[in-house]
mmCIF file of C-alpha atoms and ligand atoms in Angstrom:
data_model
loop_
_atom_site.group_PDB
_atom_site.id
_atom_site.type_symbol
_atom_site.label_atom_id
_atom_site.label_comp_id
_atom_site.label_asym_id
_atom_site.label_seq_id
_atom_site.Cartn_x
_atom_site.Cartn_y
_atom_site.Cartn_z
ATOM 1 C CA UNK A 224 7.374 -15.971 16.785
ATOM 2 C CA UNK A 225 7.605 -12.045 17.123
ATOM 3 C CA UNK A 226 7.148 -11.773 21.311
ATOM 4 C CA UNK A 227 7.421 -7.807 21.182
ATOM 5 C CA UNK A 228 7.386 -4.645 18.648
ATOM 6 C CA UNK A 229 8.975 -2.446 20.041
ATOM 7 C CA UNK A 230 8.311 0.869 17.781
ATOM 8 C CA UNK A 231 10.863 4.156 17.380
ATOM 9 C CA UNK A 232 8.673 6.937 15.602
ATOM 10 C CA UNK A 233 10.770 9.256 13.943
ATOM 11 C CA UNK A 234 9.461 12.605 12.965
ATOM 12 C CA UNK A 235 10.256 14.504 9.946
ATOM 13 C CA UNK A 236 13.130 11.766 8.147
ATOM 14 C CA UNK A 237 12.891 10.872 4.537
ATOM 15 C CA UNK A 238 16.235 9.218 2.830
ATOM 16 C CA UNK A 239 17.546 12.128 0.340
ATOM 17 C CA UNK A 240 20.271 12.139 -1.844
ATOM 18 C CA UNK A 241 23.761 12.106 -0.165
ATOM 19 C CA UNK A 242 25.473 15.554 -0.113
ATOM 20 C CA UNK A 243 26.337 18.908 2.188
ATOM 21 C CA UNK A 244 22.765 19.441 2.777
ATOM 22 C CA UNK A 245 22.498 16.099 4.339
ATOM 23 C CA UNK A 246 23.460 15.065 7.702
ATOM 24 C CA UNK A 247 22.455 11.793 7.484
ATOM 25 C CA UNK A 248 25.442 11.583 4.935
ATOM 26 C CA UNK A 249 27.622 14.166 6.253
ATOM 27 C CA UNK A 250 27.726 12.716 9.692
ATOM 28 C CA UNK A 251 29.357 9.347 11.118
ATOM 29 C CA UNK A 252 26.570 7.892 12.816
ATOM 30 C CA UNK A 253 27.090 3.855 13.595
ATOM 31 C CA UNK A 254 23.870 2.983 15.222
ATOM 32 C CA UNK A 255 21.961 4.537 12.201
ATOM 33 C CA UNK A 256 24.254 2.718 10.143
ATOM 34 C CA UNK A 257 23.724 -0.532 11.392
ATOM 35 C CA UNK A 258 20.156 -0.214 10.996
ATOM 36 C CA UNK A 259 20.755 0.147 7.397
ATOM 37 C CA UNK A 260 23.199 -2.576 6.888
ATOM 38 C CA UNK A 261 26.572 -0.618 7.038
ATOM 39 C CA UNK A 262 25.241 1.877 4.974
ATOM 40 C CA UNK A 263 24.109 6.051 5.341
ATOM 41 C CA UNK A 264 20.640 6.749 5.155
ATOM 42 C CA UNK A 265 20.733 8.300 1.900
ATOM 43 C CA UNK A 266 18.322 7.759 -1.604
ATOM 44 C CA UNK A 267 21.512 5.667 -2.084
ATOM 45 C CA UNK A 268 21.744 3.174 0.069
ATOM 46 C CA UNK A 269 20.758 -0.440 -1.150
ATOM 47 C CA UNK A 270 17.445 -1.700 0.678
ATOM 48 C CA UNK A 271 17.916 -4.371 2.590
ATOM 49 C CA UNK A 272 15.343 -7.143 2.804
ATOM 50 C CA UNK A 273 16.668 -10.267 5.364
ATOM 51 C CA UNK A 274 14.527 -11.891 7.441
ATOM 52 C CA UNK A 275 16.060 -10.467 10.328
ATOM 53 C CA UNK A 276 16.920 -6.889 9.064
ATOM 54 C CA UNK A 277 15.089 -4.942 6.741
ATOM 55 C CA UNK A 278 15.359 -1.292 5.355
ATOM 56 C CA UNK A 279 13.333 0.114 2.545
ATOM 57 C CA UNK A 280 12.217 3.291 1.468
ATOM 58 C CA UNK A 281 8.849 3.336 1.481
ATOM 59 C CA UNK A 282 5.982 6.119 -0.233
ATOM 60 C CA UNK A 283 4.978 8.861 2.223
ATOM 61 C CA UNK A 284 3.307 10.990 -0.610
ATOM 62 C CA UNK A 285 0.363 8.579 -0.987
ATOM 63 C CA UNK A 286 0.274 9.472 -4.336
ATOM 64 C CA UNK A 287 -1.128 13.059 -3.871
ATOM 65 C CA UNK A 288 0.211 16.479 -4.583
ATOM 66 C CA UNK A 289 1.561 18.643 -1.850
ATOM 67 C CA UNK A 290 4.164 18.172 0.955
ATOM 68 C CA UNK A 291 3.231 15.458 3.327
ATOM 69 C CA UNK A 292 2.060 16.719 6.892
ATOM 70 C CA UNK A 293 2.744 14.900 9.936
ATOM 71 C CA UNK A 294 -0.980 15.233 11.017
ATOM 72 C CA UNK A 295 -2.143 12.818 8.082
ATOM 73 C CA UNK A 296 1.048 11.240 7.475
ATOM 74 C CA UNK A 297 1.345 9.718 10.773
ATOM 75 C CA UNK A 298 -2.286 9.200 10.780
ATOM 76 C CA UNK A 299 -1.749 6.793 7.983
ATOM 77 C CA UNK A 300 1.358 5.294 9.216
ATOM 78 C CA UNK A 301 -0.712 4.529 13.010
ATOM 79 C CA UNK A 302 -3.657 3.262 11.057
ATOM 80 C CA UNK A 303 -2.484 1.378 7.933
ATOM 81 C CA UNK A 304 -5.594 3.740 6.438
ATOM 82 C CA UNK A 305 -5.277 6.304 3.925
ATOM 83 C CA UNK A 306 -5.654 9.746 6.164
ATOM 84 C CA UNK A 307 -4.428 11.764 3.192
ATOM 85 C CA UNK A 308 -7.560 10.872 1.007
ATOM 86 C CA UNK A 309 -10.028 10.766 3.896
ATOM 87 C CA UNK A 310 -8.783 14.506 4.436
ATOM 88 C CA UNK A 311 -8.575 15.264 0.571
ATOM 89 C CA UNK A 312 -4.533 16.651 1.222
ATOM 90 C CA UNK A 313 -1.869 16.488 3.332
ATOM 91 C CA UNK A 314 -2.450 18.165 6.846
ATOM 92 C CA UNK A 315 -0.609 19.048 9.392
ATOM 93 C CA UNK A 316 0.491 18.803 12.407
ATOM 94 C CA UNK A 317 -2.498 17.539 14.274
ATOM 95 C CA UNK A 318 -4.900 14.791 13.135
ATOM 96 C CA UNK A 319 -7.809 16.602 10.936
ATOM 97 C CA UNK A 320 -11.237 16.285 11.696
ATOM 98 C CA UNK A 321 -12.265 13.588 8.930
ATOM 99 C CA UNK A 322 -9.362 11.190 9.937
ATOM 100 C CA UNK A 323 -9.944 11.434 14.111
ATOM 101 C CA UNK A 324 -12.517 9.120 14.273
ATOM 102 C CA UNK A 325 -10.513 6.892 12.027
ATOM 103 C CA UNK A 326 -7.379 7.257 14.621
ATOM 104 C CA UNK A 327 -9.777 6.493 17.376
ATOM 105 C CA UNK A 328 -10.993 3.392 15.525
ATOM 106 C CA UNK A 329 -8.582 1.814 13.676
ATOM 107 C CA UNK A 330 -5.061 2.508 15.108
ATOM 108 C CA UNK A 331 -2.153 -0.196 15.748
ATOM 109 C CA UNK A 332 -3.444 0.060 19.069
ATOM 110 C CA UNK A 333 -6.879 -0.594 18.605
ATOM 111 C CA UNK A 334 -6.560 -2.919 16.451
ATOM 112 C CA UNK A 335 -4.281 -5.230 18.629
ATOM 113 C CA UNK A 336 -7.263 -4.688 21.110
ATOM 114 C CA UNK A 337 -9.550 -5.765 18.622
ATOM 115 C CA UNK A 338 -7.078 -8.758 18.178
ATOM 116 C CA UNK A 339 -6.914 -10.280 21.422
ATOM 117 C CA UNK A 340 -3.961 -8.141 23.269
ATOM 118 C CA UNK A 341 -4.990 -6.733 26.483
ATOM 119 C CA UNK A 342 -4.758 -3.194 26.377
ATOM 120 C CA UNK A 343 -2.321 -3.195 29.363
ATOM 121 C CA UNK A 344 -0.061 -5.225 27.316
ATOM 122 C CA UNK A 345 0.730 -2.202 25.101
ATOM 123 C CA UNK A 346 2.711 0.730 25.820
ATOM 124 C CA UNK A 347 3.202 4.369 24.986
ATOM 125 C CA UNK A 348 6.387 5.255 26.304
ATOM 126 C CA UNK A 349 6.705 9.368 25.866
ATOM 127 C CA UNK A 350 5.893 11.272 28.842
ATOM 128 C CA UNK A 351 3.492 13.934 28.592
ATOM 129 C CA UNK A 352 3.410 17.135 31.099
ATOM 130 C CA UNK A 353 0.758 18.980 32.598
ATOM 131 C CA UNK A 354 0.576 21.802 30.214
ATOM 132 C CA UNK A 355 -0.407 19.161 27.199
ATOM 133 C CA UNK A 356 -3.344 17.630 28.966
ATOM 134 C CA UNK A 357 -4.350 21.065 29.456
ATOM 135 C CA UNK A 358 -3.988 21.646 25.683
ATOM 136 C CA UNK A 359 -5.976 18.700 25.224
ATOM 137 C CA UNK A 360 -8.883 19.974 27.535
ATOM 138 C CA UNK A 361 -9.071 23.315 26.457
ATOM 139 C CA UNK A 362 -8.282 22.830 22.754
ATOM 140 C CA UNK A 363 -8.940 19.120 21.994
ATOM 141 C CA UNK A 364 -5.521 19.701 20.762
ATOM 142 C CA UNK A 365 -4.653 16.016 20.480
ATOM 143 C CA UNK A 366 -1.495 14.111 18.231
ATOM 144 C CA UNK A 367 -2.411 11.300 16.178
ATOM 145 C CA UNK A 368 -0.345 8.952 18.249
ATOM 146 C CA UNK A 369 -1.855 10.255 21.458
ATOM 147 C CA UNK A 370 -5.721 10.192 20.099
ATOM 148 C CA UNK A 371 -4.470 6.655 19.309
ATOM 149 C CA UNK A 372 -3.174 5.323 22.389
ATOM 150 C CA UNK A 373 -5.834 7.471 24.658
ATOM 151 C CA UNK A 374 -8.427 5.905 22.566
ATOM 152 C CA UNK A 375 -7.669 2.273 23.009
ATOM 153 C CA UNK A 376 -7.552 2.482 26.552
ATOM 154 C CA UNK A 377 -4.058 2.646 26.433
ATOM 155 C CA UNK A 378 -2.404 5.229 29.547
ATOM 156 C CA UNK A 379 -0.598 8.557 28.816
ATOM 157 C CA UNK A 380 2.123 8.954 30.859
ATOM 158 C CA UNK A 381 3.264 11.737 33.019
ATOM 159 C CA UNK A 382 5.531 13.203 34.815
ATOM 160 C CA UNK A 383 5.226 10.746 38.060
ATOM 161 C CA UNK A 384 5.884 7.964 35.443
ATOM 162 C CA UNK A 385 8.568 9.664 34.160
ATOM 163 C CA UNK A 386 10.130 10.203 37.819
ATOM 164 C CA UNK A 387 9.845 6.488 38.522
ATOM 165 C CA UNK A 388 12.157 5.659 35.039
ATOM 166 C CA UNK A 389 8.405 4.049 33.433
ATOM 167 C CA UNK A 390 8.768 6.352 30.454
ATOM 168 C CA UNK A 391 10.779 8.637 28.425
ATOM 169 C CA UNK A 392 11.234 12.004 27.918
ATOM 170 C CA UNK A 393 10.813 13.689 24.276
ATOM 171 C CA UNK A 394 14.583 14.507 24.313
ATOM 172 C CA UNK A 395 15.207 11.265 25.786
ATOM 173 C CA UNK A 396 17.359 12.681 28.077
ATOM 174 C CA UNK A 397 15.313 14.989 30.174
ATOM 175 C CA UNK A 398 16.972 17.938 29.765
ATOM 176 C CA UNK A 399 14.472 20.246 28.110
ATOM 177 C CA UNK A 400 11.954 19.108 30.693
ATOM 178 C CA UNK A 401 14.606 19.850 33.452
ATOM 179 C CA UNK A 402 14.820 23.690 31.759
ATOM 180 C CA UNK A 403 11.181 24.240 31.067
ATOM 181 C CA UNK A 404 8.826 21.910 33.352
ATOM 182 C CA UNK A 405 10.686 21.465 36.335
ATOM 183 C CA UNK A 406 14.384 22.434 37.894
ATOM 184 C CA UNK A 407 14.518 19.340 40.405
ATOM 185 C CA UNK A 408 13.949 16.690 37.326
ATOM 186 C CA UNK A 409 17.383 15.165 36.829
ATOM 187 C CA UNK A 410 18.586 14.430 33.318
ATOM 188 C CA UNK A 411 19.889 11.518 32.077
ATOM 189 C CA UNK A 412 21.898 10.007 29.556
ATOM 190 C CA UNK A 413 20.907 7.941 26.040
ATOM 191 C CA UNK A 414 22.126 5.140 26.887
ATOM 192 C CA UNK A 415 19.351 5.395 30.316
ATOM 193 C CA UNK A 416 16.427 6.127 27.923
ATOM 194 C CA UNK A 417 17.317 3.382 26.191
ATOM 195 C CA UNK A 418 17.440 0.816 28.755
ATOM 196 C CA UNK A 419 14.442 2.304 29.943
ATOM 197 C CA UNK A 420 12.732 1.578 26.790
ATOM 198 C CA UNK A 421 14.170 -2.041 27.174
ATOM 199 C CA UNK A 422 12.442 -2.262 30.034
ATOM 200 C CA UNK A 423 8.927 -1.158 29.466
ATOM 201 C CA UNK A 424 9.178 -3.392 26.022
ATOM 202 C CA UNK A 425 9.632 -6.479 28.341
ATOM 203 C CA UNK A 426 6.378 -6.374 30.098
ATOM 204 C CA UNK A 427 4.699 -5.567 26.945
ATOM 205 C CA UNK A 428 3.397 -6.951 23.795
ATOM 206 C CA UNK A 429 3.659 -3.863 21.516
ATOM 207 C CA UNK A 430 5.712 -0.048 22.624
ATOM 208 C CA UNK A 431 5.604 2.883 21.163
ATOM 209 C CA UNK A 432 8.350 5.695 21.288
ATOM 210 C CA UNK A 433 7.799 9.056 19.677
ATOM 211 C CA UNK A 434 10.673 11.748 18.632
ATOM 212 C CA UNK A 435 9.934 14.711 17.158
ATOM 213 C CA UNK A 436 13.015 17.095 17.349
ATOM 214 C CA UNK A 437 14.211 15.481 14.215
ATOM 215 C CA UNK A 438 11.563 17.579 12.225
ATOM 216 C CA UNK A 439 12.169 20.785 14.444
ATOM 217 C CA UNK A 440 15.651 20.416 13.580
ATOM 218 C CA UNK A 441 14.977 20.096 9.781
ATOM 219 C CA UNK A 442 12.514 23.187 10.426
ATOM 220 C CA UNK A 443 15.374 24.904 11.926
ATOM 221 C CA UNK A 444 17.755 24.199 8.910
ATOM 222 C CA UNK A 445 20.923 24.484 11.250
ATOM 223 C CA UNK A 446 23.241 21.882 10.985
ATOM 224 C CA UNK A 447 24.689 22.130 14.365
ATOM 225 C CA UNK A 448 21.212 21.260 15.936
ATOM 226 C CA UNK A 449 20.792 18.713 13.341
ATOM 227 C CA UNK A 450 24.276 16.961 14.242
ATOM 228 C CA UNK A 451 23.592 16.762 18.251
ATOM 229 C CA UNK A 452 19.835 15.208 17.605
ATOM 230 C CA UNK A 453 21.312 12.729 15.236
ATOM 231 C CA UNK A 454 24.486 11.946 17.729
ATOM 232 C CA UNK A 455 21.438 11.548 20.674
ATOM 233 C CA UNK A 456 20.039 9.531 18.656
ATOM 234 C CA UNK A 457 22.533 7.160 17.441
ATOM 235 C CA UNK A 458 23.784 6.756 21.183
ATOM 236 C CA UNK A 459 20.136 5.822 22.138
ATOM 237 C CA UNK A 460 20.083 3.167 19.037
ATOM 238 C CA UNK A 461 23.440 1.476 20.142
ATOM 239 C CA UNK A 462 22.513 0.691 23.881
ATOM 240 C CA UNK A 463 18.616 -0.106 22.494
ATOM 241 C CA UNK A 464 19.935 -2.954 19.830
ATOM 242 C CA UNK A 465 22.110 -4.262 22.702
ATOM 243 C CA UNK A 466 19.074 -4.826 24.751
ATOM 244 C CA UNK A 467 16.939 -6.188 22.759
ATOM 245 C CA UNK A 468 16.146 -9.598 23.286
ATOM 246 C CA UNK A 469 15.940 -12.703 20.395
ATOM 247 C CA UNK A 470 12.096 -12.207 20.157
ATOM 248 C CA UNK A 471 12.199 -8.729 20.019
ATOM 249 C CA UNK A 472 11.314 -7.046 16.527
ATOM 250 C CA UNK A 473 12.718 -3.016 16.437
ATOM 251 C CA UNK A 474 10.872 -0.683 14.156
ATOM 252 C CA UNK A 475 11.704 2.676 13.149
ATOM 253 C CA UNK A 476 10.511 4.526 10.777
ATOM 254 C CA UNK A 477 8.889 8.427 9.701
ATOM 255 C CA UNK A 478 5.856 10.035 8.945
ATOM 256 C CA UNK A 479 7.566 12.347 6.067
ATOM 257 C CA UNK A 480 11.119 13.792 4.913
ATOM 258 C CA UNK A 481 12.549 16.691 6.443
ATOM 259 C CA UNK A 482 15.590 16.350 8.230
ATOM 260 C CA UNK A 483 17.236 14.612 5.156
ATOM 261 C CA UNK A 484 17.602 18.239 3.398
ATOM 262 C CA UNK A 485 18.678 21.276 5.681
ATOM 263 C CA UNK A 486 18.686 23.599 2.423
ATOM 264 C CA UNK A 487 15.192 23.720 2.856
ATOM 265 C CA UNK A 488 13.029 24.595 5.959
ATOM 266 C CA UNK A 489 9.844 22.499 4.688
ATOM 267 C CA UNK A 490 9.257 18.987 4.465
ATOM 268 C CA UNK A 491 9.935 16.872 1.722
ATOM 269 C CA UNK A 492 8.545 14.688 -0.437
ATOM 270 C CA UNK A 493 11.186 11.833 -0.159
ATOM 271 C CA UNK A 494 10.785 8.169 0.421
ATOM 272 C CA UNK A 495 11.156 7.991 4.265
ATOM 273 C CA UNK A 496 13.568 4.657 5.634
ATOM 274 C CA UNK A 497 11.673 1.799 7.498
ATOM 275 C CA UNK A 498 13.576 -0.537 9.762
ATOM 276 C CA UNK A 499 12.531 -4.125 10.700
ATOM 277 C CA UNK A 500 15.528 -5.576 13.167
ATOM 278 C CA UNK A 501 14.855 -8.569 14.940
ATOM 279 C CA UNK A 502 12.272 -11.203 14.860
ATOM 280 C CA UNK A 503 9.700 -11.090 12.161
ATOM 281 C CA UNK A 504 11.414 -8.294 10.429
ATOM 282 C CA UNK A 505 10.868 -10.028 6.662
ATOM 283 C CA UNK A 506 7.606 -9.407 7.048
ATOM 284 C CA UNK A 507 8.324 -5.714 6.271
ATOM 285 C CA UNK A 508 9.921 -6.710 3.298
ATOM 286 C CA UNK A 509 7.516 -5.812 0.572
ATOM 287 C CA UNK A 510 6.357 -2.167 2.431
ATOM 288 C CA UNK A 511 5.722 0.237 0.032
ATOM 289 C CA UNK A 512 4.191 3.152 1.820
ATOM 290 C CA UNK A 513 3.260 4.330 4.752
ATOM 291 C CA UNK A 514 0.158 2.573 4.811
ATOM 292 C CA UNK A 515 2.239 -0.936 5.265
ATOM 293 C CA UNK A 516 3.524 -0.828 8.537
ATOM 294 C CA UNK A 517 0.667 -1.196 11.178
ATOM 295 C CA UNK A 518 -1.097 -4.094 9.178
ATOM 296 C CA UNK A 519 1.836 -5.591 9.409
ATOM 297 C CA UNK A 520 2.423 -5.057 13.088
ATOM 298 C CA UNK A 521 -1.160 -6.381 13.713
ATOM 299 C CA UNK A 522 -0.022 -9.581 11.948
ATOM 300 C CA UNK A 523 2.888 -10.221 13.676
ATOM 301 C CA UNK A 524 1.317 -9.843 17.381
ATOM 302 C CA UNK A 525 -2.632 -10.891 16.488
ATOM 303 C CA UNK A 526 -2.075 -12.881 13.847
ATOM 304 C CA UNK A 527 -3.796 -10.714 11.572
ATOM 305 C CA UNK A 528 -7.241 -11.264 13.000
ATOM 306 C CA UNK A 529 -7.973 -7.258 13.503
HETATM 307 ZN ZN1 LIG B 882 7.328 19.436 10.468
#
């Protein structure tokens, strides 16, 4: 039985067809690859459906028109509900209007409250600094994943968390909030982050981890930025499947394609991957869109009753 999810959220990665505008092909990246059984994520690659590894494409157009927008997309993905037709389009980046109360509501993390798991049992890992709550205050300028955890009781944390090692930077290594937020932080390595992340997933039932610079470097279309967030990330991946333990279940997945085609500085309206590793992964094996992740989350650590 599935003990802990522990959840990577990957902004802004689709799987595109293999070629110079790629990274994800262009790049040797062994972590990533063993998440997709030996293989690039590219349009390409074989899905893999085990019941201890899976990786699919699945749908992050929801069937409408348009480029798909992080603020519905990962609505849907967090909520297993379709934000794209509550809103009418895609929308992006934050949550719209229509779909808030739907975030607030109906999240992964409410609804493994609503299941039975104590809200202290799940986890948002990111740290957050000052300057965003202030956002928040001032603007109600709040993310889909943090409307979702802030809504079902679940902490934000901040930057005393993050100076005690009990959460993780958006670079994961600290050194952007070192530059911008504050000189005396000390940086650390991938490897760190992802130990880190080991750690908070033991004493929980379900943890989320968010990374967005994988869409700003898509954004940015330069393939020099997108090479060193893919190498971070693929150094983070190795230590984290070393530390996972033989309950553990790993998912990563996207909210919409980006990153997957630097000859264009949009998103894209590719497939994005989704990775099940560990214990309960074959019941991702049938996920065809974005709306077939957190159901089955809910499943695997309520039983389904939420
Ligand atoms: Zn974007």
């Amino acid at each position: 039985m599935t003990e802990r999810v522990v959840f990577v959220f990957l902004d802004g990665v689709g799987l595109g067809p293999g070629g110079a505008d790629n990274p994800f092909s262009a790049l040797n990246l062994p972590a990533f690859e063993q998440l997709a059984g030996g293989q690039r994520w590219t349009a390409e690659a074989a899905p893999v459906r085990e019941a201890r590894h899976v990786f699919v494409p699945i749908d992050a157009t929801l069937g409408v028109d348009g480029l798909p927008q992080s603020g519905t997309g990962q609505s849907a993905l967090f909520t297993g509900e379709d934000a794209v037709r509550l809103h009418g389009r895609h929308f992006g980046p934050y949550p719209p209007t229509a779909v808030r109360p739907t975030v607030a509501a109906r999240s992964v993390f409410a609804r493994l409250v609503a299941g039975g798991v104590a809200p202290d049992r799940l986890a948002f890992a990111n740290a957050y600094p000052d300057r965003f709550f202030d956002a928040v205050e001032a603007r109600g300028r709040w993310t889909t994943t943090t409307l979702a955890a802030h809504s079902a009781g679940v902490r934000l944390r901040r930057a005393a968390d993050l100076a005690r090692g009990e959460a993780l930077p958006a670079d994961l290594t600290g050194e952007t909030w070192a530059r911008l937020l504050d000189p005396d932080h000390e940086p650390t390595t991938e490897a760190e982050a992802a130990r880190r992340l080991a750690r908070l997933a033991r004493r929980h039932a379900f943890t989320l981890s968010e990374y967005f610079l994988t869409d700003k470097a898509g954004h940015s279309r330069d393939p020099d930025r997108a090479a060193a967030v893919l190498r971070s990330l693929d150094r983070f991946f190795d230590t984290l499947l070393g530390a996972l333990g033989p309950a553990d279940l790993l998912v990563v997945t996207s909210d919409h394609g980006n990153l997957e085609d630097l000859g264009t500085k949009t998103h894209t309206r590719h497939p994005v991957p989704l990775v099940a590793w560990g214990d309960g992964a074959g019941a991702f094996a049938d996920a065809r869109s974005l709306l077939d992740v957190t159901p089955r989350v809910v499943a695997l650590l309520a039983g389904g009753a939420a």
